[in-house]
Coordinates of C-alpha atoms in Angstrom, one line a residue:
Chain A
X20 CA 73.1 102.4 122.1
X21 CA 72.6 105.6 119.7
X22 CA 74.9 105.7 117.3
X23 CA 75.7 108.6 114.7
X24 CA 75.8 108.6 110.8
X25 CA 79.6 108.0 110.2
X26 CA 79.6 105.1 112.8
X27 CA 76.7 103.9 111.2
X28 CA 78.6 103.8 107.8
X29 CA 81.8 101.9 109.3
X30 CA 79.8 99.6 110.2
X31 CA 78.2 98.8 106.5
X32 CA 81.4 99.3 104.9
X33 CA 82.7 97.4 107.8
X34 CA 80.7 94.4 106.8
X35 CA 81.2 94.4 103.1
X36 CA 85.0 94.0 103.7
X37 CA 84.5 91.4 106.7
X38 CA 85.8 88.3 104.2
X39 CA 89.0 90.2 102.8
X40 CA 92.2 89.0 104.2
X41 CA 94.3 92.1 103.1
X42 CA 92.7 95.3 103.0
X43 CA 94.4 98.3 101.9
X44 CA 93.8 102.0 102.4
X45 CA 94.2 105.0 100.5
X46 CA 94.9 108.8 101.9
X47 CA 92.0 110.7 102.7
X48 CA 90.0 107.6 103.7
X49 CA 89.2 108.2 107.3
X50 CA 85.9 106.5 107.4
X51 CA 86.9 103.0 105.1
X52 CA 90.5 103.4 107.5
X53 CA 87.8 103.0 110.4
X54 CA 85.7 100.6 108.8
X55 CA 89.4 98.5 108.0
X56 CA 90.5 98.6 111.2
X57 CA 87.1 97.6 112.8
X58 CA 87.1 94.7 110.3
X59 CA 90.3 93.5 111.7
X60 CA 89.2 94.0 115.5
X61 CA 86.0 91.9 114.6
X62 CA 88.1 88.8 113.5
X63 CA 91.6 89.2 115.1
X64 CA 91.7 85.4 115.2
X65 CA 92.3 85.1 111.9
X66 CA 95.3 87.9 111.3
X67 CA 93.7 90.1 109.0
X68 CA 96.2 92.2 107.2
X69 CA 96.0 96.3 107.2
X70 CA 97.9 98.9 105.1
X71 CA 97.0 102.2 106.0
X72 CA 99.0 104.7 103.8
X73 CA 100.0 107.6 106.0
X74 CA 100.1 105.2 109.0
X75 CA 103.3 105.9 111.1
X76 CA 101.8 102.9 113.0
X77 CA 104.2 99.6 112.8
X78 CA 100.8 97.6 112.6
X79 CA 99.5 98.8 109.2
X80 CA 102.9 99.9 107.7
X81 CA 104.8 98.2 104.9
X82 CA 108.0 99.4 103.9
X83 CA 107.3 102.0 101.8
X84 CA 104.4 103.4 99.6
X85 CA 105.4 102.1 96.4
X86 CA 104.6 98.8 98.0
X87 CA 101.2 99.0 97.7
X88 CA 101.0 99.6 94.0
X89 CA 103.3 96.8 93.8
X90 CA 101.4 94.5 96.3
X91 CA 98.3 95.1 93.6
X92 CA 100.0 94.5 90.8
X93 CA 101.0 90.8 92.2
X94 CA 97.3 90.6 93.3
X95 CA 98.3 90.4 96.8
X96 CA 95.2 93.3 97.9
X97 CA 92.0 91.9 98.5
X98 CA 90.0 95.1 99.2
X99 CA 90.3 98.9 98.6
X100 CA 88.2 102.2 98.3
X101 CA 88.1 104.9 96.5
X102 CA 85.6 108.0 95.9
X103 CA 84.7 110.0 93.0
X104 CA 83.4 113.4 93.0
X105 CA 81.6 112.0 90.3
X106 CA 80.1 108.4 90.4
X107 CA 78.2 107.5 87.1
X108 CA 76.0 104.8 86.2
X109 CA 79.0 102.1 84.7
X110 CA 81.1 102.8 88.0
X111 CA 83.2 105.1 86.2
X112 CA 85.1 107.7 88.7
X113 CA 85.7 111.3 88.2
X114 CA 88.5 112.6 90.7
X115 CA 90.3 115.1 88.4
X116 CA 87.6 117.6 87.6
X117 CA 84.8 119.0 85.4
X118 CA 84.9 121.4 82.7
X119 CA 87.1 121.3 79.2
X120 CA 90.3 119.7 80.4
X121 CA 92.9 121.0 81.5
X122 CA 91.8 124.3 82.3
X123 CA 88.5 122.8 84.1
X124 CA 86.3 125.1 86.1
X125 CA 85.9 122.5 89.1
X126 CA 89.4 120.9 90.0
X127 CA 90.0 118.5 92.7
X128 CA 93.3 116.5 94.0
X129 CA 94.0 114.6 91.1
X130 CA 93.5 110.6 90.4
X131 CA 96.0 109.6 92.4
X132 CA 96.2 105.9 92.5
X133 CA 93.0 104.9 91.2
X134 CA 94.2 104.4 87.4
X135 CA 95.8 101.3 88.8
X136 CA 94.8 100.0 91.9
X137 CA 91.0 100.0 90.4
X138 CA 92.1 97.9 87.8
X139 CA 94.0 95.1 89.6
X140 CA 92.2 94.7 92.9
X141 CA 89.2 92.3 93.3
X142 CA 87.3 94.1 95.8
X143 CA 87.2 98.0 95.0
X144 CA 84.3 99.6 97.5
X145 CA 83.2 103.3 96.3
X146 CA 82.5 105.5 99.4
X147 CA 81.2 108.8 98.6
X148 CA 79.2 110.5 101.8
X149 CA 76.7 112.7 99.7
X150 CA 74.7 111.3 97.6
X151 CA 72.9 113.3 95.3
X152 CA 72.6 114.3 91.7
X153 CA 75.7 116.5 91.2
X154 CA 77.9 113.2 92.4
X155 CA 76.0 110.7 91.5
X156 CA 75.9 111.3 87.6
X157 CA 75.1 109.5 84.5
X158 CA 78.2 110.0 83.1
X159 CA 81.7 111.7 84.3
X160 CA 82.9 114.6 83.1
X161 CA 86.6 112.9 83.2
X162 CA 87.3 109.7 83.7
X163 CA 90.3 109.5 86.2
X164 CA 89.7 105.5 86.3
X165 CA 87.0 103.5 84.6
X166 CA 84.5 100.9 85.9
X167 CA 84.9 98.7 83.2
X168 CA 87.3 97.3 80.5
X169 CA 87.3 95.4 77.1
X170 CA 89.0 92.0 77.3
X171 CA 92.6 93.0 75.5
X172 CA 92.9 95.4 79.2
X173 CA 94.5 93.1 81.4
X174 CA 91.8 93.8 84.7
X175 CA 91.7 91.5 87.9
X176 CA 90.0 94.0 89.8
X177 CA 87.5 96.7 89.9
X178 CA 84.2 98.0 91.8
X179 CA 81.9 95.6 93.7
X180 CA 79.7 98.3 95.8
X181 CA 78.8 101.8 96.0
X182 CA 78.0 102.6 99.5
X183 CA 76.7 106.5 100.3
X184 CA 74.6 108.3 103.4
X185 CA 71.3 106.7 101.5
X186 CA 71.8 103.4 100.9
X187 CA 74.9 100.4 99.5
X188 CA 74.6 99.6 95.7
X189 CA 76.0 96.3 94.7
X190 CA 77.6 96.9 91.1
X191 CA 77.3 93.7 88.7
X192 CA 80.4 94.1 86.4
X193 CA 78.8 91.6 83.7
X194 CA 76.0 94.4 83.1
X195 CA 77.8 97.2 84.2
X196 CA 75.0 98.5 86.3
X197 CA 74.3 99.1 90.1
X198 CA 71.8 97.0 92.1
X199 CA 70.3 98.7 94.9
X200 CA 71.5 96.6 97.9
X201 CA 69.6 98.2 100.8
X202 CA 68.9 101.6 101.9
X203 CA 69.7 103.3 105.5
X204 CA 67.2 103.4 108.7
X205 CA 65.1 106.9 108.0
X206 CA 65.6 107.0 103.9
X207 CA 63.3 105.5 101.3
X208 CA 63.8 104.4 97.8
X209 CA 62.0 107.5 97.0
X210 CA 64.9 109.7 98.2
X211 CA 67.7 107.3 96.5
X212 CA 65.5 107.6 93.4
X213 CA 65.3 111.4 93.4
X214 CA 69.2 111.6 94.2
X215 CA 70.6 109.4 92.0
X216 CA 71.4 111.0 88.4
X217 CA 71.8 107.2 86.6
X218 CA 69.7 104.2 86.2
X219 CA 70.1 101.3 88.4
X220 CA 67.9 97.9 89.7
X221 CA 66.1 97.9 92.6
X222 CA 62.9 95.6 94.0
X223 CA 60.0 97.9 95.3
X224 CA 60.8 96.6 98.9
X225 CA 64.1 97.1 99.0
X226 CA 66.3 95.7 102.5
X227 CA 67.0 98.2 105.0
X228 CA 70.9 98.6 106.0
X229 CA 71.7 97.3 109.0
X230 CA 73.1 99.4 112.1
X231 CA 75.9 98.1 114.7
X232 CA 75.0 96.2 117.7
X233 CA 76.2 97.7 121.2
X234 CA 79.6 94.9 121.1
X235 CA 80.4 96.7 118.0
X236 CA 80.3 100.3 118.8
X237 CA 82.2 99.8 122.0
X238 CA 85.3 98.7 120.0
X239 CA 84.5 101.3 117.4
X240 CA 84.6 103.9 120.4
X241 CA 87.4 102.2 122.0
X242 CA 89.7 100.3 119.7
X243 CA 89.4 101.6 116.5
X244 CA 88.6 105.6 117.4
X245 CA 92.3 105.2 119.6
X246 CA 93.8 103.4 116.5
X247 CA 92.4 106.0 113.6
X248 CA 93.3 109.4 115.8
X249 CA 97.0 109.1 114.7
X250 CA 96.5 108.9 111.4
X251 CA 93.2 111.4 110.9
X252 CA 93.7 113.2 114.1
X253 CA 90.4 115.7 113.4
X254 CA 88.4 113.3 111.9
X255 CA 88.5 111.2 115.0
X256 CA 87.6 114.6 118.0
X257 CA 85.0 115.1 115.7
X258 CA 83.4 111.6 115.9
X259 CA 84.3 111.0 119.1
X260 CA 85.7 113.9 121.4
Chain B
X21 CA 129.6 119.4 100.3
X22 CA 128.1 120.9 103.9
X23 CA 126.5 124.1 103.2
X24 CA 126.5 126.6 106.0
X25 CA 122.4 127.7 105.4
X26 CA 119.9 126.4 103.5
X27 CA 119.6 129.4 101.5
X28 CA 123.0 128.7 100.4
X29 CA 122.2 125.2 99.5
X30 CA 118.7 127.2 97.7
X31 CA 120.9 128.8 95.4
X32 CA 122.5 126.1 93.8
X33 CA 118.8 125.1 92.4
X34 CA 119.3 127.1 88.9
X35 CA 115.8 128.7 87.6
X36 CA 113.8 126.2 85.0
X37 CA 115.3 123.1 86.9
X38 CA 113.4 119.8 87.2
X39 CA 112.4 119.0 90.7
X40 CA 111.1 116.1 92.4
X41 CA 109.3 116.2 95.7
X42 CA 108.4 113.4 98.0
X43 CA 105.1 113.6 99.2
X44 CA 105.3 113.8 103.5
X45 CA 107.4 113.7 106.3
X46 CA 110.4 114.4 104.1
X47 CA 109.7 118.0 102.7
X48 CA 111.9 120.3 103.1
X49 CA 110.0 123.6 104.0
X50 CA 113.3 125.4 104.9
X51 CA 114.9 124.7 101.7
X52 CA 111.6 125.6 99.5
X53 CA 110.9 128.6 101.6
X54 CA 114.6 129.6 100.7
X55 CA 114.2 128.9 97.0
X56 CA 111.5 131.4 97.2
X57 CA 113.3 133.7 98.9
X58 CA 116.1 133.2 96.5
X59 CA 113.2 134.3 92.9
X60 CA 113.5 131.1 91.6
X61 CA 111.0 130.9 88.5
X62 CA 110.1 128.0 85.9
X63 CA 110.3 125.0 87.9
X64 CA 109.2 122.1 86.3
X65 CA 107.8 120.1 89.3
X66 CA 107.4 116.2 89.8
X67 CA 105.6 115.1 93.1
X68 CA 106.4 111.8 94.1
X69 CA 103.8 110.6 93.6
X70 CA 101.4 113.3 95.3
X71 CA 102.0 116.7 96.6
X72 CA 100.8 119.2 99.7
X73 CA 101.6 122.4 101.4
X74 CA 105.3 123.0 99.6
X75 CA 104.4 122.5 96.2
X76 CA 100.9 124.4 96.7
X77 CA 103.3 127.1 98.2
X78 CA 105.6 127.2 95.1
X79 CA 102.8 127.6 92.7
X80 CA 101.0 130.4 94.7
X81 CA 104.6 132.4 94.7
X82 CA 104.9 132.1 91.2
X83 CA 107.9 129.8 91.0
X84 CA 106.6 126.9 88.6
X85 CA 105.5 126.7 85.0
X86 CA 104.4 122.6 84.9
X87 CA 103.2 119.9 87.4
X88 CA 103.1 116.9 86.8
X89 CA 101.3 114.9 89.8
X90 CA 99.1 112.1 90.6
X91 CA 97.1 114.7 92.8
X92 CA 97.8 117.6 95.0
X93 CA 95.8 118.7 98.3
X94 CA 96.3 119.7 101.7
X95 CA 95.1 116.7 103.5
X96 CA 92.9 116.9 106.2
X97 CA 93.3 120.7 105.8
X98 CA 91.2 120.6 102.8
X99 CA 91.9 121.2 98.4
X100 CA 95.6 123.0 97.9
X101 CA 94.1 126.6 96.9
X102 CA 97.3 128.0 94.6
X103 CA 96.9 124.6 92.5
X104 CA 93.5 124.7 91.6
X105 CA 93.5 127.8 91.1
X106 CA 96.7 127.9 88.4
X107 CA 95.2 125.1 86.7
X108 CA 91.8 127.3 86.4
X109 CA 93.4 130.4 84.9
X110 CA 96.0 128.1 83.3
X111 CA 98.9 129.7 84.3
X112 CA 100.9 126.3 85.0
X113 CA 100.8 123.3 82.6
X114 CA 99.5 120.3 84.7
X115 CA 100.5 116.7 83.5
X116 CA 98.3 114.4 85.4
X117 CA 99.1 111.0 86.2
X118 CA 98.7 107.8 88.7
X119 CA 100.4 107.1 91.8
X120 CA 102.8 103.9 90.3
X121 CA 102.9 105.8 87.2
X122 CA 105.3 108.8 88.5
X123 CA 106.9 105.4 90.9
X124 CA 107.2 103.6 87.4
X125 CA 109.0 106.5 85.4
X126 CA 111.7 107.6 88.4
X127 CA 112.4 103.5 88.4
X128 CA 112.9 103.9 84.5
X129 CA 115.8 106.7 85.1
X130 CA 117.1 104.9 88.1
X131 CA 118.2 101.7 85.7
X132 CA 118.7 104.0 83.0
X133 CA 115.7 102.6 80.8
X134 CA 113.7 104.8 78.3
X135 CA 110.8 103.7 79.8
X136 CA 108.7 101.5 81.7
X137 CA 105.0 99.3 80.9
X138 CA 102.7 99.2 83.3
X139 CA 99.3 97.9 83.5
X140 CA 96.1 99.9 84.6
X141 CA 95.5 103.4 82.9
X142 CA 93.8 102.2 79.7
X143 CA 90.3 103.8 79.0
X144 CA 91.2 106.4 81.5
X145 CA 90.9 110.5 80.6
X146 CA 94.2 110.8 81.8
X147 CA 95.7 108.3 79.4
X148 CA 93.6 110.1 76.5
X149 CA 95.5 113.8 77.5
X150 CA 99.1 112.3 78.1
X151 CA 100.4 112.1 74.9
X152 CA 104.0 111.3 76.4
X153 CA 102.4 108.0 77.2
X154 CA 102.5 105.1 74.9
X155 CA 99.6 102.3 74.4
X156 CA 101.5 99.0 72.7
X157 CA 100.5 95.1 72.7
X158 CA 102.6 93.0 75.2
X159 CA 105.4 91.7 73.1
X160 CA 104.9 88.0 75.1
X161 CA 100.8 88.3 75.1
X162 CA 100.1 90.2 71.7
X163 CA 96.2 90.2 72.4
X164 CA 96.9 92.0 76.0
X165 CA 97.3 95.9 75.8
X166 CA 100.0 97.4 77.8
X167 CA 100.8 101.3 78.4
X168 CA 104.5 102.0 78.4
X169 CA 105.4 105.4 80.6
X170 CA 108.5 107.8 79.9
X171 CA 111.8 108.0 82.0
X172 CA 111.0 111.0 84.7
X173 CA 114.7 112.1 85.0
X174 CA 114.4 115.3 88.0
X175 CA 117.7 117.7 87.7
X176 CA 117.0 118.1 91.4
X177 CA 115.8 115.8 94.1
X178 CA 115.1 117.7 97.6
X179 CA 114.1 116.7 101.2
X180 CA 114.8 116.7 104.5
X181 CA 116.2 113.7 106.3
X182 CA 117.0 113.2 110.4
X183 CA 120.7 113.1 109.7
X184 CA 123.3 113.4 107.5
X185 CA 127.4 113.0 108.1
X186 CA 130.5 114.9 107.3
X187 CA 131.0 112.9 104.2
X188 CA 127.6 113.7 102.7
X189 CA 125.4 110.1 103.4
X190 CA 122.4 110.8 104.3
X191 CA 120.4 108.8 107.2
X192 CA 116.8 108.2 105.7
X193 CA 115.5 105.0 107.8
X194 CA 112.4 103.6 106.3
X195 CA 111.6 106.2 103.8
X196 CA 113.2 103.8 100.8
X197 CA 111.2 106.3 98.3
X198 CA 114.0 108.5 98.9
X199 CA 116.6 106.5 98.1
X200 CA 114.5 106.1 94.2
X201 CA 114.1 110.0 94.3
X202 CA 117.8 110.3 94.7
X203 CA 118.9 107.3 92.4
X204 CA 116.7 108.3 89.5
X205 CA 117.8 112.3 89.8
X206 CA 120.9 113.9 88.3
X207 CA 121.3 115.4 91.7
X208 CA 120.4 115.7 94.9
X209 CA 120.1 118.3 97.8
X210 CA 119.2 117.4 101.2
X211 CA 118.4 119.3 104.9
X212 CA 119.0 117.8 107.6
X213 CA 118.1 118.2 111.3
X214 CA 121.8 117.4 112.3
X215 CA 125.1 116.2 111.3
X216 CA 127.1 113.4 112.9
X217 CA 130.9 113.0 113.0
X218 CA 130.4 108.9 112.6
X219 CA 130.4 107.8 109.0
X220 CA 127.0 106.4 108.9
X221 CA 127.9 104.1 106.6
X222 CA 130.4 102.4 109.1
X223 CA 127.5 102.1 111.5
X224 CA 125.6 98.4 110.8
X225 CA 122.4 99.6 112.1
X226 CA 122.2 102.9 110.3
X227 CA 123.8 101.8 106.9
X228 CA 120.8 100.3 105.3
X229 CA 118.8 103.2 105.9
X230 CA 121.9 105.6 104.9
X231 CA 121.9 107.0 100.7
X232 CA 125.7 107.0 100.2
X233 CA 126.8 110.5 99.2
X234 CA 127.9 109.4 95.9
X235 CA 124.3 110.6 95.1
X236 CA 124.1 114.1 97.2
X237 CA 125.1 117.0 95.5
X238 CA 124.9 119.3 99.1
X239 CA 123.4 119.4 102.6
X240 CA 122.7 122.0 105.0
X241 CA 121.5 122.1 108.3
X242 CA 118.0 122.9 108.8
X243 CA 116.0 122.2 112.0
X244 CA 112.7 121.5 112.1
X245 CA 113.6 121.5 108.2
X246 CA 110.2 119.9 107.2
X247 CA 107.9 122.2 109.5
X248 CA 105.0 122.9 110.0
X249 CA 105.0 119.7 108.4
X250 CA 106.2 116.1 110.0
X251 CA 109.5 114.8 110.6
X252 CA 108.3 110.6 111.9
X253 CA 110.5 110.6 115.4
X254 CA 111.1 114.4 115.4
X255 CA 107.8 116.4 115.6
X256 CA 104.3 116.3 114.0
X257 CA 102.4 118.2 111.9
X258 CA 101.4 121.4 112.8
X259 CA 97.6 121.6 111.4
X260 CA 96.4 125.3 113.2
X261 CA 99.4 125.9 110.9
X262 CA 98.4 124.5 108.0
X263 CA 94.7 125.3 108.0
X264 CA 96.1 128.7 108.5
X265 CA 97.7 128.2 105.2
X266 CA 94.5 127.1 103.6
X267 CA 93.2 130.1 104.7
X268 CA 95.9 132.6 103.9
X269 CA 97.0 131.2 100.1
X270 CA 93.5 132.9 98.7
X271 CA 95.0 136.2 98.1
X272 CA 99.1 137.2 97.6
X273 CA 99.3 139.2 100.4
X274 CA 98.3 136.0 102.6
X275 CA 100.9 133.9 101.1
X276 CA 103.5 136.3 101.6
X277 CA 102.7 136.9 105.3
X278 CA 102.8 133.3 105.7
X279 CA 105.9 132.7 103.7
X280 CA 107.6 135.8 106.1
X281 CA 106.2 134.6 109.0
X282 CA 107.7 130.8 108.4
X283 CA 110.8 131.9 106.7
X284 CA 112.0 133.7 109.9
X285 CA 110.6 131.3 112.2
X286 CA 112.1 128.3 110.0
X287 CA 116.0 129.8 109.4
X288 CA 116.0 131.6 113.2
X289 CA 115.3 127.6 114.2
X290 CA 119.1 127.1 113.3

């Protein structure tokens, strides 16, 4: 079956999460809420736990959002996304804005939980759509959260991938540097190369991302497009009306 | 303690008060439109721990001077266009902050503590601009760096609840964040959709979801209080309504059609 580009990226981010037993989601997140939920579908025999913030759903509600912070701070999270509208090269995120701070000329939301929950949960995936030189930077204008910390910051968690519309970085945290993972059907390293403003490893033939199988689109289309339309309501007729 | 409007229950918010906002499906449009209606000015504002279309709204009608927020937007709707832009021109002071953070400081008032350690933060931007917020060892780990956050102590608490009684409890159900906002605030003013004659604290089934009135300073009667925003049980969101918002909040004129239109369609409600 075709598929189009956002199932395309449940589906990888779906697979990075596959061995988290409690995945946790942020606001804003409609694609990583698909890929959660779709992670859960693909291995309902074990019970894998979902928090979707926002969620009015009983299934993937706890009892309040303070929980979640608190549920990281015990280290009871296994997996978690955030975005940037910068991305740099040491997996530092920007969500606050560029310019001289505080009267920046480019302002977004805010960091909202990310100066925590990057810290103190193991398996932090960055999702950011476009890829391209403005977002991917070598370094952040602001750092909302950083990638990395010296050993008197107590740190349990923080980034293990990158994934974008090009391709899925892996990010070694010893180096503090991204490893290009593989690279989506129809893009070449090329492309990444010229759209990436900060170093990172690569081999000269890197793997190409894989796409769903038919099984799994017809409980993405199904399932999980049913179960993510109450929380993003237009995210989900635009996917799949 | 039953006001007979909300704009009533508006005016007892003085100008230059400390407010706290819970973040959805609790605000109280009726109340905030009424505040604006009322020239409030220099609100300090705390969102707990994010905030949307009301305190977006505020800003763009002039009411606030500071914000301090973990991050403010209009959802699916897209960025909240009276924030940015205030924080561009600087005309409100922005205090930016972390989701547990703003949790962590209202917890601090609610026991009473000066303040509260929490881990994360360190090395981040926002750390290195809030001066307010303290780096120290661990006094059990020395070699473990800890930050330690203020009290946020609100003057006001406000939102918009499915019930209240003619004592003054409050029915909020699962929503336990409200129960902080009004613990750790010196006062409290709520809109309701209705009130009951039962005491809801003699009911076993609505008690534990019930803030006992010791903490609410008034309540009025406001249906579809939190629209066009949701009310879990009552109604949805209302996003033609919203995006219509995003639209409109680019110029003053916009804002105050909307705030006209959704004052009278908001107040006539009740």
């Amino acid at each position: 079956m075709k598929f189009n580009s956002q199932e395309f990226l449940i589906h990888t981010i779906a697979t990075l999460i596959q061995p988290s037993n409690t995945i946790a989601v942020g606001v804003l997140s409609p694609i990583p809420g698909s890929a959660a939920l779709l992670s859960q579908q693909l291995s309902k025999q074990t019970k894998k736990k979902v928090f979707i913030l926002g969620s009015s759903n009983p299934k993937f509600k706890t009892n309040h959002g303070v929980e979640i912070f608190d549920l990281a701070g015990q280290g009871r999270i296994d997996s978690f996304f955030l975005s940037g509208g910068q991305i740099d090269g040491i997996a530092n995120i920007n969500l606050t804005g560029i310019g001289p701070y505080p009267k920046q000329h480019t302002r977004w939301s805010g960091a909202f939980g990310s100066a925590y929950l990057y810290f103190l949960i193991p398996q932090v995936i960055l999702f950011r759509e476009k890829h391209n030189r403005e977002v991917l930077v070598e370094s952040v204008d602001f750092i909302s959260a950083p990638g990395s910390s010296p050993k008197d910051t107590y740190r349990t968690g923080g980034p293990t991938h990158l994934v974008t519309n090009l391709c899925v970085f892996d990010f070694n945290r010893e180096e503090k540097q991204f490893y290009l993972r593989s690279i989506h059907p129809k893009h070449s390293l090329e492309e990444v190369l010229d759209n990436t403003g900060f170093n990172f490893r690569y081999s000269p033939n890197p793997a190409i991302t894989r796409g769903p199988s038919d099984a799994v689109l017809e409980i993405l289309r199904t399932e999980v497009s049913e179960e993510i339309s109450e929380i993003y309501p237009e995210f989900a007729k635009k996917i799949w009306s | 303690m039953i006001k007979e409007t909300s704009y009533e229950l508006a005016k007892e918010i003085p100008s230059g008060s400390k407010i706290a906002i819970f973040k959805d499906s609790s605000v109280p449009m009726t109340l905030g439109l009424n505040m604006i209606k009322s020239g409030i000015t220099d609100l300090e504002i705390v969102t707990v721990p994010t905030g949307g279309l009301l305190v977006d709204l505020l800003i763009g009608s002039g009411c606030v001077t500071s914000v301090e927020t973990s991050g403010v937007s209009l959802g699916e709707a897209g960025p909240a266009p009276c924030f940015t832009e205030a924080i561009k021109n600087g005309s409100i002071t922005i205090k930016d902050s972390t989701c547990p953070a703003i949790y962590a400081g209202l917890q601090a008032s609610e026991k009473g503590n000066p303040f509260m350690p929490l881990r994360g933060l360190l090395g981040s931007d926002i750390l290195t601009h809030r001066n307010d917020i303290k780096e120290i060892d661990n006094p059990f780990l020395p070699k473990e760096k800890i930050v330690c956050l203020p009290t946020i102590k609100p003057d006001f608490a406000i939102f918009h609840a499915p019930l209240a009684d003619r004592d003054g409890n409050i029915y909020v159900g699962i929503r336990q964040e409200l129960r902080l906002l009004a613990h750790a605030s010196a006062n409290t003013l709520v809109t309701v959709e209705e009130v009951t004659n039962l005491n809801l604290l003699s009911d076993p089934k609505l008690a534990p979801g019930t803030i006992p009135a010791f903490y609410i300073g008034g309540v009025a009667v406001a249906k579809g209080g939190a629209k066009p925003l949701n009310l879990p049980h009552h109604y949805d969101s209302d996003f033609q309504q919203i995006a219509r918002y995003a639209k409109l909040a680019k110029s003053e004129e916009g804002i105050s059609e909307w705030i006209t239109q959704n004052l009278i369609e908001n107040n006539d409600a009740n």
